[in-house]
JSON list of C-alpha atoms in Angstrom, two decimals:
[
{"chain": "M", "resi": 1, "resn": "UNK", "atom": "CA", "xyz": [19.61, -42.51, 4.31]},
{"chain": "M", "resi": 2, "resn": "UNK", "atom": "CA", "xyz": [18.81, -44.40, 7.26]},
{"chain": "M", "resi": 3, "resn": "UNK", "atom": "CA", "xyz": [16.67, -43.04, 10.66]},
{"chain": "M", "resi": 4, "resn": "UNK", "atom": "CA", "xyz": [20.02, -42.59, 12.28]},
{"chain": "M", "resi": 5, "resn": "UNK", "atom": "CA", "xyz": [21.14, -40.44, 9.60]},
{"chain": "M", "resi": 6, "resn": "UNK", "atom": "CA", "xyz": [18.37, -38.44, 9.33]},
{"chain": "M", "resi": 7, "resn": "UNK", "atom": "CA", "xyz": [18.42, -37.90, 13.58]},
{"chain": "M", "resi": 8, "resn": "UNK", "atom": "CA", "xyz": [22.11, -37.25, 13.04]},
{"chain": "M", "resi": 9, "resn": "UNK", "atom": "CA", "xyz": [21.27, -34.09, 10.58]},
{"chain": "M", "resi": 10, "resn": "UNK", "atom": "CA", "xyz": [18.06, -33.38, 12.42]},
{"chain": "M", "resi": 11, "resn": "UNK", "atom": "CA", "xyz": [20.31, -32.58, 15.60]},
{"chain": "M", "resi": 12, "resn": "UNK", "atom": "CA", "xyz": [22.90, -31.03, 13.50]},
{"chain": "M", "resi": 13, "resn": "UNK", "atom": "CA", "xyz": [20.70, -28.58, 11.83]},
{"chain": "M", "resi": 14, "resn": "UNK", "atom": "CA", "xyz": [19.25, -27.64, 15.66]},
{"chain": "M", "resi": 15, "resn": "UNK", "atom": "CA", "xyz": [22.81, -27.23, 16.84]},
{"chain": "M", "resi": 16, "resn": "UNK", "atom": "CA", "xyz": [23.45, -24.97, 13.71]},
{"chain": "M", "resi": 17, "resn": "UNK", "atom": "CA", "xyz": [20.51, -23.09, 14.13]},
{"chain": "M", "resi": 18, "resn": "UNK", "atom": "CA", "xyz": [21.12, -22.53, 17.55]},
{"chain": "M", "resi": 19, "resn": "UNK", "atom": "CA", "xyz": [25.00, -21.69, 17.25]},
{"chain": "M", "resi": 20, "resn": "UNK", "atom": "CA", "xyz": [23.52, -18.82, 15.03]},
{"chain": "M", "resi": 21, "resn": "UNK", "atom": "CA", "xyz": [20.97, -17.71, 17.30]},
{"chain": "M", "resi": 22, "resn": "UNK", "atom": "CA", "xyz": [23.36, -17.09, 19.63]},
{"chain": "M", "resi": 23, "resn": "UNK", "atom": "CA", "xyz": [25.61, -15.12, 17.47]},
{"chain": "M", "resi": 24, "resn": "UNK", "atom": "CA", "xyz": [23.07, -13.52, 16.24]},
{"chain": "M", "resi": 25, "resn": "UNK", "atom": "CA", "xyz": [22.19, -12.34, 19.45]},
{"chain": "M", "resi": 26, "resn": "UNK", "atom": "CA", "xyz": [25.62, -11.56, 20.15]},
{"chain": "M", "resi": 27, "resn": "UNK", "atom": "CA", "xyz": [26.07, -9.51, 17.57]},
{"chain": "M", "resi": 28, "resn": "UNK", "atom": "CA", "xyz": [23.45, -7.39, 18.43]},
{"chain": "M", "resi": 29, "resn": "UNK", "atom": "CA", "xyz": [24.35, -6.60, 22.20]},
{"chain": "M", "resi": 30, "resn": "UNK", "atom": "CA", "xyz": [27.40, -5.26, 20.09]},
{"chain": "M", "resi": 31, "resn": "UNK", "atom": "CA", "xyz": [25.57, -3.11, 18.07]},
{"chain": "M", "resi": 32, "resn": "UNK", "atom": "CA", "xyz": [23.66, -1.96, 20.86]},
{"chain": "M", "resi": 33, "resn": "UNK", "atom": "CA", "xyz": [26.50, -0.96, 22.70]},
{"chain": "M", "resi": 34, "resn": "UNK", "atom": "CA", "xyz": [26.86, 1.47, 19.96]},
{"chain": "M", "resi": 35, "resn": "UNK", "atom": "CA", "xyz": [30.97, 1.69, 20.77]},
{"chain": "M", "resi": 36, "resn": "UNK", "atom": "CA", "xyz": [32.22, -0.16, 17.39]},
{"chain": "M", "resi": 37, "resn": "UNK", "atom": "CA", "xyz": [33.73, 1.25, 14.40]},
{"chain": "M", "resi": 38, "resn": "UNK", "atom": "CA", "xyz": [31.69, 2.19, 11.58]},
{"chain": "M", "resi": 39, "resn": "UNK", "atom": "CA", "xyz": [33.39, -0.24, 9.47]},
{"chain": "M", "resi": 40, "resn": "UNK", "atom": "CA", "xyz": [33.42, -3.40, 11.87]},
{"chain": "M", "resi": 41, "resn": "UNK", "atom": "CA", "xyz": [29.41, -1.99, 12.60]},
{"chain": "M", "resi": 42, "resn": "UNK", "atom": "CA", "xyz": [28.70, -2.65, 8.95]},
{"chain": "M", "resi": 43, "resn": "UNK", "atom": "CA", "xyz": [30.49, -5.92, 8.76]},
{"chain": "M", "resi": 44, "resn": "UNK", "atom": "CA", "xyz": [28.53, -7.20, 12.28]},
{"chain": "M", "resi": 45, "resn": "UNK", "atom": "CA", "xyz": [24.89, -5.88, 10.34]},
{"chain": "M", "resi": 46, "resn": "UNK", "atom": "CA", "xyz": [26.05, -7.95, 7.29]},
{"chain": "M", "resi": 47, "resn": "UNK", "atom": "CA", "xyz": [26.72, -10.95, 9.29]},
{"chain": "M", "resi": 48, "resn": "UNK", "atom": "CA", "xyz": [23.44, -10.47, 10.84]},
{"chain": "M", "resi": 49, "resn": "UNK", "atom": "CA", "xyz": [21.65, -10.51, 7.77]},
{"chain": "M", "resi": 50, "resn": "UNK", "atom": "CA", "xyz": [22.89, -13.17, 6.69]},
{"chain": "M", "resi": 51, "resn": "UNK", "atom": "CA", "xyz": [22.38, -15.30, 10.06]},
{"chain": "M", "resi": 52, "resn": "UNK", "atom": "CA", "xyz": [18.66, -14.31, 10.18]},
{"chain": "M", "resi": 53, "resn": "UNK", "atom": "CA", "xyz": [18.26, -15.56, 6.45]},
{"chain": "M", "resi": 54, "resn": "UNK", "atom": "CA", "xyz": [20.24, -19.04, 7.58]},
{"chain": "M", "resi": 55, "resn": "UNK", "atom": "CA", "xyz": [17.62, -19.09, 10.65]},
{"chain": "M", "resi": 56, "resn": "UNK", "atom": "CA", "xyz": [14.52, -18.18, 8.40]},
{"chain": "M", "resi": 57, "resn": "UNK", "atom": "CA", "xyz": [15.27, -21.31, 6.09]},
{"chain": "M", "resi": 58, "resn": "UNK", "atom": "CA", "xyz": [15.83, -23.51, 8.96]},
{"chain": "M", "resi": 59, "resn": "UNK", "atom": "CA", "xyz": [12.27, -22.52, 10.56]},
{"chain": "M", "resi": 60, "resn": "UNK", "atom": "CA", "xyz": [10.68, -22.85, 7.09]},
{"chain": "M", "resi": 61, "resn": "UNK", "atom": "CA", "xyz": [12.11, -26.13, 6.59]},
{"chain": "M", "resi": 62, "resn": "UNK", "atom": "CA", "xyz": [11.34, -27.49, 10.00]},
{"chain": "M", "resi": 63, "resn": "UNK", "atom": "CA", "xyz": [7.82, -26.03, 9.48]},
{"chain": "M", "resi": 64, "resn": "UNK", "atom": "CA", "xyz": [7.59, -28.19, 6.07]},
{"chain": "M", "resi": 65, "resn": "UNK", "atom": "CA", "xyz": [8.50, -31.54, 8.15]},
{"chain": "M", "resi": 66, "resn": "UNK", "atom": "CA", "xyz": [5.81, -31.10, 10.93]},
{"chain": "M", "resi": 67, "resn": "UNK", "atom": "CA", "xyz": [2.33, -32.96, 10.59]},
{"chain": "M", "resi": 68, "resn": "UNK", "atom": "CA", "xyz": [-0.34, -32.83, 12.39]},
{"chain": "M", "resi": 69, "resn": "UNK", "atom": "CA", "xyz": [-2.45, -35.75, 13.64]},
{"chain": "M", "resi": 70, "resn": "UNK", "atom": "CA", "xyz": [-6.01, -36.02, 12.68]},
{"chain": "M", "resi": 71, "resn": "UNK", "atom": "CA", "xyz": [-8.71, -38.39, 13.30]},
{"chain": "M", "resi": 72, "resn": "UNK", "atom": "CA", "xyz": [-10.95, -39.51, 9.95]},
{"chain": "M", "resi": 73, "resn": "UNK", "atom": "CA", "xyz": [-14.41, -40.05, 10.33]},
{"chain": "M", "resi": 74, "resn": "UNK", "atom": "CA", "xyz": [-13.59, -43.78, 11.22]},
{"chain": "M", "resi": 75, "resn": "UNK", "atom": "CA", "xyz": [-12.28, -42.30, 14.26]},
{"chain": "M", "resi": 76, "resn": "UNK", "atom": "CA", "xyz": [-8.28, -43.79, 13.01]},
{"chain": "M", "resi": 77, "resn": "UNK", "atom": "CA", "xyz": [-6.10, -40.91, 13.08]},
{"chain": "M", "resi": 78, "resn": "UNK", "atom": "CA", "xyz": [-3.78, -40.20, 10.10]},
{"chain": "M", "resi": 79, "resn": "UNK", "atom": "CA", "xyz": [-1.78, -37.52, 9.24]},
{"chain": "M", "resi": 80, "resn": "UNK", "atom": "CA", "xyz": [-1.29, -34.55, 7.27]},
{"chain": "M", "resi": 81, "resn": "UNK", "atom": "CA", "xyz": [1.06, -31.56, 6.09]},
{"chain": "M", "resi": 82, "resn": "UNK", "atom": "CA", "xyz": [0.95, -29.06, 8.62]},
{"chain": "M", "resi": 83, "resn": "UNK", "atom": "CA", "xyz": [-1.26, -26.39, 6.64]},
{"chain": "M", "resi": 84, "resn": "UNK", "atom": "CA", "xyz": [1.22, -23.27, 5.34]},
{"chain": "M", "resi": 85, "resn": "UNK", "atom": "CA", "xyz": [-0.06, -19.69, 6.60]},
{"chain": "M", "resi": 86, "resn": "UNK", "atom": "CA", "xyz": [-0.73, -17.98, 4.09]},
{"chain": "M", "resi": 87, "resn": "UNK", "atom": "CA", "xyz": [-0.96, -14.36, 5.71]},
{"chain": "M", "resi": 88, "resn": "UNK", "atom": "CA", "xyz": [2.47, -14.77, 5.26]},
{"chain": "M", "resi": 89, "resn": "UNK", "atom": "CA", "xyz": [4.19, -14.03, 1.51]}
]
C-alpha cells in the first residue's frame, strides 16, 4: 500500500466516522422528540447501538496509530506507541 493509499483510507475512515456521528446524533434528536412509534423507536436505538460500536472501533484504532514524540537522553527525539489507559477495560 502506498502513502497515498493509506491517506486515501485515512480520510475515508474520518468521513465514515463522521457520516455516523451525525446520524448518530440524528437519531437521537428523534428519540428525544419522543413522537415515534414504538416499533420504528426500537429500530432507531438498534441503529444507534450499532453506530456507537462502529465509532468506538474507529477511536480505538486511531488511538493505536498515534505516537508520541520523545526526546532520549541524547537529546534526539524518537518515538513511541502512545501509552493505552488502562483505567479503561
Amino acid at each position: 500500500m502506498s502513502d497515498s493509499d493509506s491517506s486515501n483510507s485515512d480520510s475515508g475512515n474520518a468521513a465514515t466516522f463522521e457520516a455516523s456521528i451525525q446520524e448518530l446524533e440524528s437519531l437521537v434528536r428523534k428519540l428525544e422528540q419522543g413522537d415515534m412509534p414504538l416499533e420504528e423507536s426500537l429500530k432507531a436505538f438498534e441503529r444507534g447501538v450499532q453506530l456507537t460500536r462502529s465509532c468506538q472501533q474507529s477511536l480505538r484504532d486511531a488511538e493505536q496509530r498515534v505516537e508520541q514524540v520523545i526526546e532520549n537522553s541524547q537529546g534526539e527525539l524518537e518515538t513511541r506507541p502512545f501509552p493505552e489507559d488502562s483505567s479503561e477495560a
